[in-house]
Tab-separated table of C-alpha atoms in Angstrom:
chain	number	residue	atom	x	y	z
A	1	UNK	CA	6.341	-19.398	101.908
A	2	UNK	CA	4.137	-16.532	103.031
A	3	UNK	CA	1.182	-15.041	101.183
A	4	UNK	CA	1.603	-11.302	100.994
A	5	UNK	CA	-0.986	-8.890	102.347
A	6	UNK	CA	-4.298	-9.730	100.707
A	7	UNK	CA	-5.700	-7.187	98.281
A	8	UNK	CA	-9.112	-8.274	99.674
A	9	UNK	CA	-10.563	-7.817	96.227
A	10	UNK	CA	-12.738	-9.723	93.858
A	11	UNK	CA	-12.433	-7.086	91.115
A	12	UNK	CA	-10.016	-4.491	89.811
A	13	UNK	CA	-12.366	-1.790	91.104
A	14	UNK	CA	-10.541	-2.082	94.424
A	15	UNK	CA	-7.493	-0.499	92.789
A	16	UNK	CA	-9.212	2.888	92.440
A	17	UNK	CA	-7.973	4.402	95.752
A	18	UNK	CA	-4.425	3.483	94.772
A	19	UNK	CA	-4.979	4.813	91.243
A	20	UNK	CA	-6.060	8.151	92.694
A	21	UNK	CA	-2.906	8.231	94.830
A	22	UNK	CA	-0.778	7.613	91.736
A	23	UNK	CA	-2.537	10.369	89.812
A	24	UNK	CA	-2.441	12.923	92.638
A	25	UNK	CA	1.244	12.224	93.300
A	26	UNK	CA	2.138	12.574	89.626
A	27	UNK	CA	0.192	15.822	89.219
A	28	UNK	CA	1.809	17.245	92.349
A	29	UNK	CA	5.440	16.200	92.011
A	30	UNK	CA	6.418	14.722	88.600
A	31	UNK	CA	8.199	17.526	86.770
A	32	UNK	CA	8.731	15.606	83.518
A	33	UNK	CA	5.108	14.457	83.259
A	34	UNK	CA	3.704	17.898	83.983
A	35	UNK	CA	6.007	19.568	81.469
A	36	UNK	CA	4.684	17.378	78.635
A	37	UNK	CA	1.011	18.309	78.774
A	38	UNK	CA	-0.136	20.023	75.595
A	39	UNK	CA	-2.438	22.956	76.323
A	40	UNK	CA	-5.149	22.085	73.841
A	41	UNK	CA	-8.851	21.550	74.251
A	42	UNK	CA	-10.593	18.879	72.138
A	43	UNK	CA	-13.453	19.991	69.909
A	44	UNK	CA	-15.949	18.020	72.000
A	45	UNK	CA	-15.908	16.381	75.432
A	46	UNK	CA	-18.340	14.417	77.555
A	47	UNK	CA	-19.397	16.391	80.640
A	48	UNK	CA	-19.777	14.087	83.646
A	49	UNK	CA	-20.728	16.646	86.285
A	50	UNK	CA	-24.485	16.101	86.006
A	51	UNK	CA	-26.714	13.085	86.608
A	52	UNK	CA	-26.369	11.911	83.006
A	53	UNK	CA	-23.339	12.533	80.760
A	54	UNK	CA	-23.792	14.928	77.885
A	55	UNK	CA	-21.717	16.226	74.996
A	56	UNK	CA	-20.205	19.699	75.230
A	57	UNK	CA	-18.597	21.780	72.534
A	58	UNK	CA	-15.283	23.413	73.376
A	59	UNK	CA	-16.807	26.884	73.591
A	60	UNK	CA	-19.173	25.714	76.352
A	61	UNK	CA	-16.558	24.736	78.925
A	62	UNK	CA	-13.671	26.116	80.905
A	63	UNK	CA	-10.610	25.461	78.750
A	64	UNK	CA	-8.382	25.085	81.815
A	65	UNK	CA	-10.309	22.073	83.155
A	66	UNK	CA	-8.635	18.707	83.212
A	67	UNK	CA	-10.057	15.831	81.163
A	68	UNK	CA	-9.409	12.110	80.662
A	69	UNK	CA	-9.301	10.026	77.484
A	70	UNK	CA	-10.261	6.406	76.869
A	71	UNK	CA	-8.450	3.714	74.878
A	72	UNK	CA	-10.711	0.774	74.024
A	73	UNK	CA	-11.395	-1.962	71.481
A	74	UNK	CA	-14.464	-1.411	69.335
A	75	UNK	CA	-14.623	-5.071	68.342
A	76	UNK	CA	-17.533	-6.325	66.250
A	77	UNK	CA	-20.080	-5.071	68.757
A	78	UNK	CA	-22.738	-2.743	67.354
A	79	UNK	CA	-23.432	0.290	69.543
A	80	UNK	CA	-24.739	3.801	69.092
A	81	UNK	CA	-22.207	6.458	68.096
A	82	UNK	CA	-22.191	10.202	67.492
A	83	UNK	CA	-23.680	11.036	64.090
A	84	UNK	CA	-25.021	14.076	62.292
A	85	UNK	CA	-28.648	13.301	63.157
A	86	UNK	CA	-28.101	12.816	66.916
A	87	UNK	CA	-25.512	15.546	67.543
A	88	UNK	CA	-28.030	17.950	69.071
A	89	UNK	CA	-29.637	15.213	71.195
A	90	UNK	CA	-26.245	14.107	72.553
A	91	UNK	CA	-25.600	17.666	73.714
A	92	UNK	CA	-28.583	17.291	76.051
A	93	UNK	CA	-27.996	13.721	77.162
A	94	UNK	CA	-25.999	10.688	76.065
A	95	UNK	CA	-28.512	7.823	75.792
A	96	UNK	CA	-27.866	4.577	77.643
A	97	UNK	CA	-27.695	2.689	74.309
A	98	UNK	CA	-24.532	4.636	73.455
A	99	UNK	CA	-22.870	3.742	76.762
A	100	UNK	CA	-21.326	0.299	76.556
A	101	UNK	CA	-20.132	-1.421	79.738
A	102	UNK	CA	-16.638	-0.149	78.975
A	103	UNK	CA	-17.891	3.440	78.652
A	104	UNK	CA	-19.932	3.193	81.866
A	105	UNK	CA	-16.913	1.831	83.754
A	106	UNK	CA	-14.714	4.587	82.311
A	107	UNK	CA	-17.204	7.263	83.445
A	108	UNK	CA	-17.239	5.772	86.955
A	109	UNK	CA	-13.418	5.650	87.072
A	110	UNK	CA	-12.978	9.207	85.791
A	111	UNK	CA	-15.496	10.581	88.298
A	112	UNK	CA	-13.727	8.678	91.100
A	113	UNK	CA	-10.428	10.274	90.078
A	114	UNK	CA	-12.048	13.704	90.468
A	115	UNK	CA	-12.390	14.698	86.810
A	116	UNK	CA	-15.534	15.995	85.130
A	117	UNK	CA	-14.626	15.584	81.462
A	118	UNK	CA	-13.926	12.543	79.298
A	119	UNK	CA	-13.059	12.114	75.620
A	120	UNK	CA	-14.249	8.937	73.829
A	121	UNK	CA	-13.692	8.644	70.092
A	122	UNK	CA	-17.094	7.154	69.170
A	123	UNK	CA	-18.954	9.842	71.135
A	124	UNK	CA	-16.780	12.882	70.347
A	125	UNK	CA	-16.129	12.410	66.604
A	126	UNK	CA	-19.054	12.512	64.155
A	127	UNK	CA	-18.729	9.020	62.713
A	128	UNK	CA	-20.707	9.605	59.493
A	129	UNK	CA	-18.981	12.892	58.635
A	130	UNK	CA	-15.754	12.178	56.727
A	131	UNK	CA	-14.531	15.765	57.037
A	132	UNK	CA	-15.056	15.790	60.797
A	133	UNK	CA	-13.318	12.404	61.114
A	134	UNK	CA	-10.261	13.608	59.171
A	135	UNK	CA	-10.096	16.870	61.125
A	136	UNK	CA	-10.318	15.102	64.492
A	137	UNK	CA	-7.871	12.343	63.464
A	138	UNK	CA	-5.340	15.088	62.744
A	139	UNK	CA	-5.768	16.337	66.333
A	140	UNK	CA	-4.954	13.041	68.081
A	141	UNK	CA	-1.545	14.227	69.257
A	142	UNK	CA	-3.234	17.139	71.030
A	143	UNK	CA	-6.245	15.204	72.324
A	144	UNK	CA	-4.237	12.447	74.024
A	145	UNK	CA	-1.223	14.646	74.700
A	146	UNK	CA	-3.424	17.171	76.475
A	147	UNK	CA	-5.323	14.757	78.703
A	148	UNK	CA	-4.582	14.426	82.392
A	149	UNK	CA	-4.868	10.643	82.211
A	150	UNK	CA	-5.697	7.953	79.672
A	151	UNK	CA	-7.892	5.076	80.838
A	152	UNK	CA	-7.028	1.832	79.013
A	153	UNK	CA	-9.639	-0.910	78.902
A	154	UNK	CA	-6.802	-3.343	78.305
A	155	UNK	CA	-8.566	-6.674	78.806
A	156	UNK	CA	-11.821	-5.812	76.998
A	157	UNK	CA	-12.228	-7.303	73.501
A	158	UNK	CA	-15.284	-5.104	72.986
A	159	UNK	CA	-17.602	-2.831	74.940
A	160	UNK	CA	-19.487	-5.618	76.727
A	161	UNK	CA	-16.439	-6.607	78.821
A	162	UNK	CA	-15.935	-3.283	80.609
A	163	UNK	CA	-12.809	-1.859	82.229
A	164	UNK	CA	-13.328	-3.444	85.639
A	165	UNK	CA	-12.822	-7.219	85.849
A	166	UNK	CA	-13.377	-9.947	88.434
A	167	UNK	CA	-10.159	-11.584	89.592
A	168	UNK	CA	-8.354	-13.688	92.175
A	169	UNK	CA	-7.434	-12.030	95.447
A	170	UNK	CA	-3.644	-12.105	95.269
A	171	UNK	CA	-0.798	-12.604	92.820
A	172	UNK	CA	2.251	-12.061	95.018
A	173	UNK	CA	3.858	-14.394	97.509
A	174	UNK	CA	7.034	-14.057	99.531
A	175	UNK	CA	9.703	-16.687	100.122
A	176	UNK	CA	11.868	-16.549	103.234
A	177	UNK	CA	15.453	-17.648	102.668
A	178	UNK	CA	18.719	-17.533	104.570
A	179	UNK	CA	19.725	-18.310	108.124
A	180	UNK	CA	20.337	-16.376	111.266
A	181	UNK	CA	18.550	-13.396	112.752
A	182	UNK	CA	18.008	-11.559	109.444
A	183	UNK	CA	16.310	-13.880	106.962
A	184	UNK	CA	15.776	-12.527	103.458
A	185	UNK	CA	12.335	-12.162	101.900
A	186	UNK	CA	11.922	-12.527	98.141
A	187	UNK	CA	8.814	-11.387	96.248
A	188	UNK	CA	7.460	-14.065	93.895
A	189	UNK	CA	4.882	-13.556	91.164
A	190	UNK	CA	3.482	-15.975	88.555
A	191	UNK	CA	5.450	-16.410	85.316
A	192	UNK	CA	2.472	-14.974	83.430
A	193	UNK	CA	2.633	-11.703	85.387
A	194	UNK	CA	4.791	-9.922	82.829
A	195	UNK	CA	2.443	-10.864	79.979
A	196	UNK	CA	-0.781	-9.834	81.733
A	197	UNK	CA	-0.669	-6.409	80.102
A	198	UNK	CA	1.519	-7.080	77.063
A	199	UNK	CA	-0.774	-9.846	75.772
A	200	UNK	CA	-4.032	-8.027	76.460
A	201	UNK	CA	-6.461	-7.469	73.542
A	202	UNK	CA	-6.053	-3.685	73.567
A	203	UNK	CA	-2.265	-3.661	73.231
A	204	UNK	CA	-2.520	-5.406	69.841
A	205	UNK	CA	-4.589	-2.575	68.316
A	206	UNK	CA	-2.814	-0.136	65.996
A	207	UNK	CA	-4.489	3.078	67.163
A	208	UNK	CA	-3.721	2.274	70.805
A	209	UNK	CA	0.074	2.412	70.464
A	210	UNK	CA	-0.211	6.081	69.526
A	211	UNK	CA	-2.723	6.777	72.283
A	212	UNK	CA	-0.475	5.151	74.871
A	213	UNK	CA	2.708	6.962	73.857
A	214	UNK	CA	1.014	10.341	73.424
A	215	UNK	CA	-0.591	10.299	76.864
A	216	UNK	CA	1.366	11.676	79.813
A	217	UNK	CA	-0.202	9.093	82.110
A	218	UNK	CA	-1.856	5.730	81.467
A	219	UNK	CA	-3.993	3.669	83.811
A	220	UNK	CA	-4.237	0.120	82.422
A	221	UNK	CA	-7.088	-2.107	83.562
A	222	UNK	CA	-5.814	-5.614	82.764
A	223	UNK	CA	-7.653	-8.818	83.651
A	224	UNK	CA	-6.071	-9.363	87.083
A	225	UNK	CA	-4.094	-6.216	87.803
A	226	UNK	CA	-4.209	-2.445	87.365
A	227	UNK	CA	-1.005	-0.821	86.078
A	228	UNK	CA	0.172	2.773	86.285
A	229	UNK	CA	2.453	4.181	83.600
A	230	UNK	CA	3.954	7.662	83.376
A	231	UNK	CA	7.342	9.114	82.540
A	232	UNK	CA	8.619	8.856	86.107
A	233	UNK	CA	6.886	5.766	87.491
A	234	UNK	CA	5.849	2.319	86.313
A	235	UNK	CA	3.831	0.562	88.998
A	236	UNK	CA	0.965	-1.817	89.679
A	237	UNK	CA	-1.067	-3.060	92.610
A	238	UNK	CA	1.425	-5.815	93.375
A	239	UNK	CA	4.310	-3.332	93.289
A	240	UNK	CA	2.628	0.021	94.073
A	241	UNK	CA	5.826	2.050	94.467
A	242	UNK	CA	7.710	0.865	91.384
A	243	UNK	CA	7.760	-2.205	89.176
A	244	UNK	CA	11.073	-4.045	89.698
A	245	UNK	CA	13.553	-3.551	86.879
A	246	UNK	CA	13.562	-7.283	86.135
A	247	UNK	CA	9.827	-7.115	85.320
A	248	UNK	CA	9.498	-3.800	83.492
A	249	UNK	CA	11.026	-5.014	80.213
A	250	UNK	CA	8.527	-4.463	77.434
A	251	UNK	CA	6.277	-2.257	79.586
A	252	UNK	CA	8.182	0.975	79.236
A	253	UNK	CA	6.851	3.978	77.384
A	254	UNK	CA	9.186	5.681	74.955
A	255	UNK	CA	10.569	8.557	76.964
A	256	UNK	CA	10.084	12.110	75.790
A	257	UNK	CA	11.044	14.054	73.861
A	258	UNK	CA	10.175	11.832	70.913
A	259	UNK	CA	12.933	12.121	68.332
A	260	UNK	CA	13.700	10.547	64.980
A	261	UNK	CA	16.199	8.162	66.591
A	262	UNK	CA	13.296	6.270	68.225
A	263	UNK	CA	11.157	6.215	65.073
A	264	UNK	CA	12.498	2.822	64.004
A	265	UNK	CA	11.422	1.300	67.323
A	266	UNK	CA	7.985	2.910	66.995
A	267	UNK	CA	7.243	1.549	63.522
A	268	UNK	CA	8.607	-1.902	64.350
A	269	UNK	CA	6.192	-2.195	67.284
A	270	UNK	CA	3.343	-0.550	65.360
A	271	UNK	CA	3.720	-2.772	62.290
A	272	UNK	CA	2.855	-5.799	64.410
A	273	UNK	CA	-0.439	-4.259	65.553
A	274	UNK	CA	-3.869	-4.756	63.986
A	275	UNK	CA	-6.110	-2.236	62.249
A	276	UNK	CA	-9.782	-2.658	61.404
A	277	UNK	CA	-9.311	-0.523	58.292
A	278	UNK	CA	-5.995	-0.918	56.493
A	279	UNK	CA	-6.305	2.558	54.950
A	280	UNK	CA	-5.674	3.927	58.464
A	281	UNK	CA	-2.091	2.568	58.446
A	282	UNK	CA	-0.486	6.031	58.393
A	283	UNK	CA	-3.371	7.958	59.964
A	284	UNK	CA	-3.247	5.890	63.152
A	285	UNK	CA	0.394	6.923	63.579
A	286	UNK	CA	0.011	10.562	62.536
A	287	UNK	CA	-0.128	11.965	66.081
A	288	UNK	CA	3.285	10.538	66.921
A	289	UNK	CA	4.664	11.652	63.556
A	290	UNK	CA	3.576	15.239	64.235
A	291	UNK	CA	5.442	15.324	67.547
A	292	UNK	CA	8.596	13.826	66.030
A	293	UNK	CA	8.397	16.301	63.158
A	294	UNK	CA	8.037	19.219	65.580
A	295	UNK	CA	11.072	18.044	67.550
A	296	UNK	CA	13.229	17.378	64.492
A	297	UNK	CA	12.035	19.870	61.840
A	298	UNK	CA	12.487	17.067	59.298
A	299	UNK	CA	10.079	16.335	56.438
A	300	UNK	CA	7.669	13.437	56.920
A	301	UNK	CA	7.576	11.111	53.910
A	302	UNK	CA	4.977	8.299	53.846
A	303	UNK	CA	5.901	6.935	57.289
A	304	UNK	CA	9.602	7.819	56.993
A	305	UNK	CA	11.780	10.937	57.112
A	306	UNK	CA	13.518	12.888	54.358
A	307	UNK	CA	16.903	13.023	56.063
A	308	UNK	CA	18.779	9.820	55.306
A	309	UNK	CA	15.721	8.418	53.516
A	310	UNK	CA	17.947	6.112	51.474
A	311	UNK	CA	18.868	4.084	54.562
A	312	UNK	CA	15.226	3.862	55.629
A	313	UNK	CA	14.355	2.269	52.276
A	314	UNK	CA	16.179	-0.834	53.536
A	315	UNK	CA	13.305	-1.996	55.752
A	316	UNK	CA	12.211	-5.593	55.356
A	317	UNK	CA	9.186	-7.763	56.147
A	318	UNK	CA	9.642	-10.570	58.654
A	319	UNK	CA	7.433	-12.787	56.491
A	320	UNK	CA	6.052	-12.180	52.968
A	321	UNK	CA	2.445	-11.005	53.091
A	322	UNK	CA	0.137	-9.400	50.505
A	323	UNK	CA	0.521	-5.670	50.128
A	324	UNK	CA	-2.110	-3.679	51.998
A	325	UNK	CA	-5.313	-3.167	50.020
A	326	UNK	CA	-6.922	-0.762	49.451
A	327	UNK	CA	-3.870	1.410	48.818
A	328	UNK	CA	-2.335	2.886	51.964
A	329	UNK	CA	1.261	3.721	50.987
A	330	UNK	CA	3.765	3.374	48.102
A	331	UNK	CA	5.618	0.074	47.723
A	332	UNK	CA	8.883	1.660	48.924
A	333	UNK	CA	7.340	2.524	52.306
A	334	UNK	CA	7.106	-0.009	55.150
A	335	UNK	CA	3.494	1.157	55.552
A	336	UNK	CA	2.551	-0.732	52.368
A	337	UNK	CA	3.391	-4.070	53.999
A	338	UNK	CA	0.902	-6.241	55.834
A	339	UNK	CA	3.726	-7.897	57.777
A	340	UNK	CA	5.593	-6.871	60.941
A	341	UNK	CA	8.769	-5.172	59.731
A	342	UNK	CA	12.374	-4.433	60.683
A	343	UNK	CA	13.097	-0.746	60.117
A	344	UNK	CA	16.498	-1.228	58.427
A	345	UNK	CA	18.759	-4.174	57.679
A	346	UNK	CA	21.746	-1.956	58.506
A	347	UNK	CA	20.809	-2.321	62.178
A	348	UNK	CA	21.944	-5.941	62.055
A	349	UNK	CA	25.557	-5.407	61.032
A	350	UNK	CA	28.516	-4.053	63.037
A	351	UNK	CA	29.307	-0.364	62.728
A	352	UNK	CA	31.316	0.598	59.683
A	353	UNK	CA	31.696	3.189	56.951
A	354	UNK	CA	28.613	3.755	54.807
A	355	UNK	CA	28.737	5.103	51.282
A	356	UNK	CA	25.544	5.923	49.410
A	357	UNK	CA	25.296	4.395	45.963
A	358	UNK	CA	21.853	5.852	45.296
A	359	UNK	CA	20.251	9.145	46.297
A	360	UNK	CA	16.665	10.330	46.389
A	361	UNK	CA	16.309	13.236	43.966
A	362	UNK	CA	12.638	14.079	44.238
A	363	UNK	CA	9.496	12.997	46.102
A	364	UNK	CA	5.961	13.653	44.952
A	365	UNK	CA	3.078	12.653	47.220
A	366	UNK	CA	-0.614	13.276	46.581
A	367	UNK	CA	-2.756	13.217	49.706
A	368	UNK	CA	-6.474	12.547	50.053
A	369	UNK	CA	-6.741	15.775	52.071
A	370	UNK	CA	-4.334	18.623	52.719
A	371	UNK	CA	-2.877	16.856	55.744
A	372	UNK	CA	0.731	15.724	55.019
A	373	UNK	CA	0.407	13.194	57.863
A	374	UNK	CA	-2.844	11.765	56.545
A	375	UNK	CA	-4.100	9.325	53.957
A	376	UNK	CA	-2.066	9.026	50.742
A	377	UNK	CA	-3.601	8.787	47.283
A	378	UNK	CA	-0.358	8.217	45.324
A	379	UNK	CA	3.396	8.733	45.697
A	380	UNK	CA	6.472	8.732	43.473
A	381	UNK	CA	10.122	8.531	44.505
A	382	UNK	CA	12.779	9.494	41.948
A	383	UNK	CA	16.159	7.880	42.587
A	384	UNK	CA	19.558	8.490	41.021
A	385	UNK	CA	21.734	5.362	41.188
A	386	UNK	CA	25.179	4.220	40.123
A	387	UNK	CA	24.444	0.502	39.742
A	388	UNK	CA	21.330	-1.277	38.517
A	389	UNK	CA	21.124	-4.780	37.057
A	390	UNK	CA	18.560	-7.302	35.873
A	391	UNK	CA	19.117	-10.930	36.812
A	392	UNK	CA	17.439	-14.200	37.657
A	393	UNK	CA	17.904	-15.454	41.190
A	394	UNK	CA	17.472	-19.096	42.111
A	395	UNK	CA	16.495	-20.709	45.380
A	396	UNK	CA	18.353	-23.740	46.669
A	397	UNK	CA	18.104	-25.139	50.190
A	398	UNK	CA	16.201	-21.991	51.270
A	399	UNK	CA	19.055	-19.747	50.052
A	400	UNK	CA	19.012	-17.459	47.015
A	401	UNK	CA	21.794	-17.325	44.425
A	402	UNK	CA	22.470	-15.565	41.178
A	403	UNK	CA	24.997	-16.772	38.643
A	404	UNK	CA	25.351	-14.906	35.347
A	405	UNK	CA	26.733	-17.228	32.685
A	406	UNK	CA	29.735	-15.023	31.922
A	407	UNK	CA	30.839	-14.899	35.571
A	408	UNK	CA	31.264	-18.650	36.121
A	409	UNK	CA	30.615	-17.936	39.781
A	410	UNK	CA	27.704	-18.735	42.122
A	411	UNK	CA	26.953	-15.794	44.397
A	412	UNK	CA	24.741	-15.953	47.466
A	413	UNK	CA	22.226	-13.121	47.735
A	414	UNK	CA	20.542	-12.622	51.104
A	415	UNK	CA	16.974	-11.820	49.999
A	416	UNK	CA	13.803	-10.968	51.873
A	417	UNK	CA	10.679	-10.523	49.762
A	418	UNK	CA	7.796	-8.220	50.614
A	419	UNK	CA	4.930	-10.268	49.171
A	420	UNK	CA	6.297	-13.244	47.243
A	421	UNK	CA	5.587	-16.663	48.768
A	422	UNK	CA	9.041	-18.175	48.324
A	423	UNK	CA	7.803	-21.668	49.189
A	424	UNK	CA	6.148	-21.959	45.778
A	425	UNK	CA	8.884	-20.613	43.474
A	426	UNK	CA	12.416	-21.613	42.568
A	427	UNK	CA	13.459	-18.760	40.263
A	428	UNK	CA	12.575	-15.077	40.191
A	429	UNK	CA	13.606	-12.369	37.738
A	430	UNK	CA	14.369	-9.159	39.606
A	431	UNK	CA	16.086	-5.831	39.165
A	432	UNK	CA	18.722	-5.222	41.831
A	433	UNK	CA	19.366	-1.700	43.123
A	434	UNK	CA	22.293	-1.306	45.578
A	435	UNK	CA	21.722	1.658	47.887
A	436	UNK	CA	24.417	1.472	50.571
A	437	UNK	CA	27.992	0.166	50.434
A	438	UNK	CA	29.052	-0.955	53.909
A	439	UNK	CA	32.805	-1.056	54.567
A	440	UNK	CA	34.335	-2.766	57.582
A	441	UNK	CA	37.824	-4.206	58.040
A	442	UNK	CA	38.446	-4.152	54.302
A	443	UNK	CA	35.251	-6.109	53.517
A	444	UNK	CA	32.623	-4.636	51.199
A	445	UNK	CA	28.927	-5.404	51.473
A	446	UNK	CA	26.018	-4.133	49.397
A	447	UNK	CA	22.614	-3.308	50.895
A	448	UNK	CA	19.748	-2.507	48.599
A	449	UNK	CA	16.284	-3.295	47.321
A	450	UNK	CA	14.803	-5.503	44.630
A	451	UNK	CA	12.283	-3.984	42.222
A	452	UNK	CA	10.191	-4.921	39.204
A	453	UNK	CA	8.873	-2.768	36.296
A	454	UNK	CA	5.272	-1.617	36.664
A	455	UNK	CA	4.784	-1.775	32.896
A	456	UNK	CA	2.875	1.492	33.089
A	457	UNK	CA	5.595	4.084	32.422
A	458	UNK	CA	9.156	4.180	31.208
A	459	UNK	CA	11.602	3.812	34.096
A	460	UNK	CA	8.865	3.188	36.671
A	461	UNK	CA	9.323	0.381	39.205
A	462	UNK	CA	7.708	-1.193	42.240
A	463	UNK	CA	9.624	-2.538	45.221
A	464	UNK	CA	9.440	-6.324	45.775
A	465	UNK	CA	12.011	-6.879	48.512
A	466	UNK	CA	15.322	-6.122	50.240
A	467	UNK	CA	18.736	-7.736	49.802
A	468	UNK	CA	22.329	-7.707	50.990
A	469	UNK	CA	25.356	-9.148	49.193
A	470	UNK	CA	28.591	-10.135	50.839
A	471	UNK	CA	31.213	-12.359	49.225
A	472	UNK	CA	34.221	-13.037	51.484
A	473	UNK	CA	37.405	-12.513	49.497
A	474	UNK	CA	35.627	-10.541	46.765
A	475	UNK	CA	35.400	-6.800	46.267
A	476	UNK	CA	31.746	-6.435	45.337
A	477	UNK	CA	32.085	-3.013	43.655
A	478	UNK	CA	34.289	-4.103	40.704
A	479	UNK	CA	32.131	-7.196	40.306
A	480	UNK	CA	28.956	-5.111	40.168
A	481	UNK	CA	30.480	-2.704	37.653
A	482	UNK	CA	31.160	-5.698	35.433
A	483	UNK	CA	27.573	-6.867	35.891
A	484	UNK	CA	26.243	-3.447	34.895
A	485	UNK	CA	28.269	-3.494	31.691
A	486	UNK	CA	27.562	-7.074	30.626
A	487	UNK	CA	24.792	-7.639	28.094
A	488	UNK	CA	23.261	-10.473	30.127
A	489	UNK	CA	22.605	-8.380	33.229
A	490	UNK	CA	22.771	-4.825	31.851
A	491	UNK	CA	19.583	-2.761	32.003
A	492	UNK	CA	18.791	-1.084	28.689
A	493	UNK	CA	18.733	2.722	28.594
A	494	UNK	CA	15.073	2.590	27.600
A	495	UNK	CA	14.270	1.119	31.023
A	496	UNK	CA	15.372	4.283	32.831
A	497	UNK	CA	13.627	7.617	33.125
A	498	UNK	CA	16.937	9.200	32.192
A	499	UNK	CA	20.645	8.393	31.867
A	500	UNK	CA	23.238	11.091	32.439
A	501	UNK	CA	27.003	11.353	32.831
A	502	UNK	CA	28.399	12.818	36.036
A	503	UNK	CA	31.293	15.243	36.491
A	504	UNK	CA	33.904	12.475	36.594
A	505	UNK	CA	32.459	10.662	33.610
A	506	UNK	CA	30.472	8.056	35.590
A	507	UNK	CA	27.004	7.196	34.321
A	508	UNK	CA	24.074	7.966	36.575
A	509	UNK	CA	20.725	6.231	36.154
A	510	UNK	CA	17.378	7.749	37.073
A	511	UNK	CA	14.351	5.583	37.934
A	512	UNK	CA	10.952	6.214	39.529
A	513	UNK	CA	9.418	4.079	42.270
A	514	UNK	CA	5.749	4.027	43.208
């Protein structure tokens, strides 16, 4: 075994010459990366060209100049931020008290890379001005999308840790194998190598996912390694040309252009991240949503999209957790859940024919501001459905069943609850709303949601979970029609917003969901 060429380093600062090579090469030759840059100037930037950094307004600088952004964990550390009463003073000089170790390292790194401007959220957004915060939060797609590079303080839990870390001198070894005149050399790295970035404190933060995906280029300062990430190269100090394919799983950015087809992957990853303030659940994703909306021309609806919204209602929580409080999103949106989520249960079944059994008729959303990607005050979804029943489901051996007396049949219902702790209950009364009928090889399967009345208005319900129903040898549609018409499971007309009769004489039921 041979130790590879020593990085001769005791800190990640030694990666800066290589980082500058990565940046210069990308700026000079990466067509995809350079085509993505949004030509937008942030409202404020830190100017680093003088002895001490200072805050500049957009009108005071050359709009064509390149700038960097910083992704960092605030943590519980108290430090000075930009506020109304120090705005003028910051324009003359940023005081040392406002420059945490992370900020000081970021300034050093950005200057080394040859840039004179840096955007840091706590120093470029007026933190005690709610209007300024909302306005700047709405510009995140442009701020990070327009930067030349994003510096990620990946290993820093708060500002005291800094970007640059002490470390061991080498991670890579080579093994010589084979016989003869041409022995083979194999690169070997520790088993923890792949997790060194993925398990870092910064990656778990909700705002950072958006910052990482929006940025054309990311420079990650992990505990023992510096990583480069752009659309055309994924590299690190150990593998400066390109990370081997066997190691890049989980590292990859979502490639541009961002389209609705990748939205499910985005929200699944995002839902597992942490937010200091739960009310930011949709705001911290708004920059990505704006880009997807621009590329698709679809309507954004509380973290989902108007086209094929019915299928998106079939998200489920991996484990029941209390709904986010204070209010962040309606119960029918994944953004209301405090749990990591799966974007749609339909993703777990083989391809087949889908038939909608319920359709969204109308959506009404009231926002805190005028921003349709921002904070939501209230929302109502009006649904027209063909089938809707009330029943009691029972848990046995960790499986859920429902068995109306008239049916003389025990049916297994695959249920996943949003908030209910199923370890403490054996029976639950729910209203079952089938949304999609899945047909494959002659077998029918219902996918839908479980709801409960709010008790506030006629025909108004709140989502409580997701279900699927498959009975081998049974056609579920005729069975469900019978359930809808039986007195034991039939929902009374007074429990709907409206009941109407369609063109072919089939009843249609209208309910509201909040």
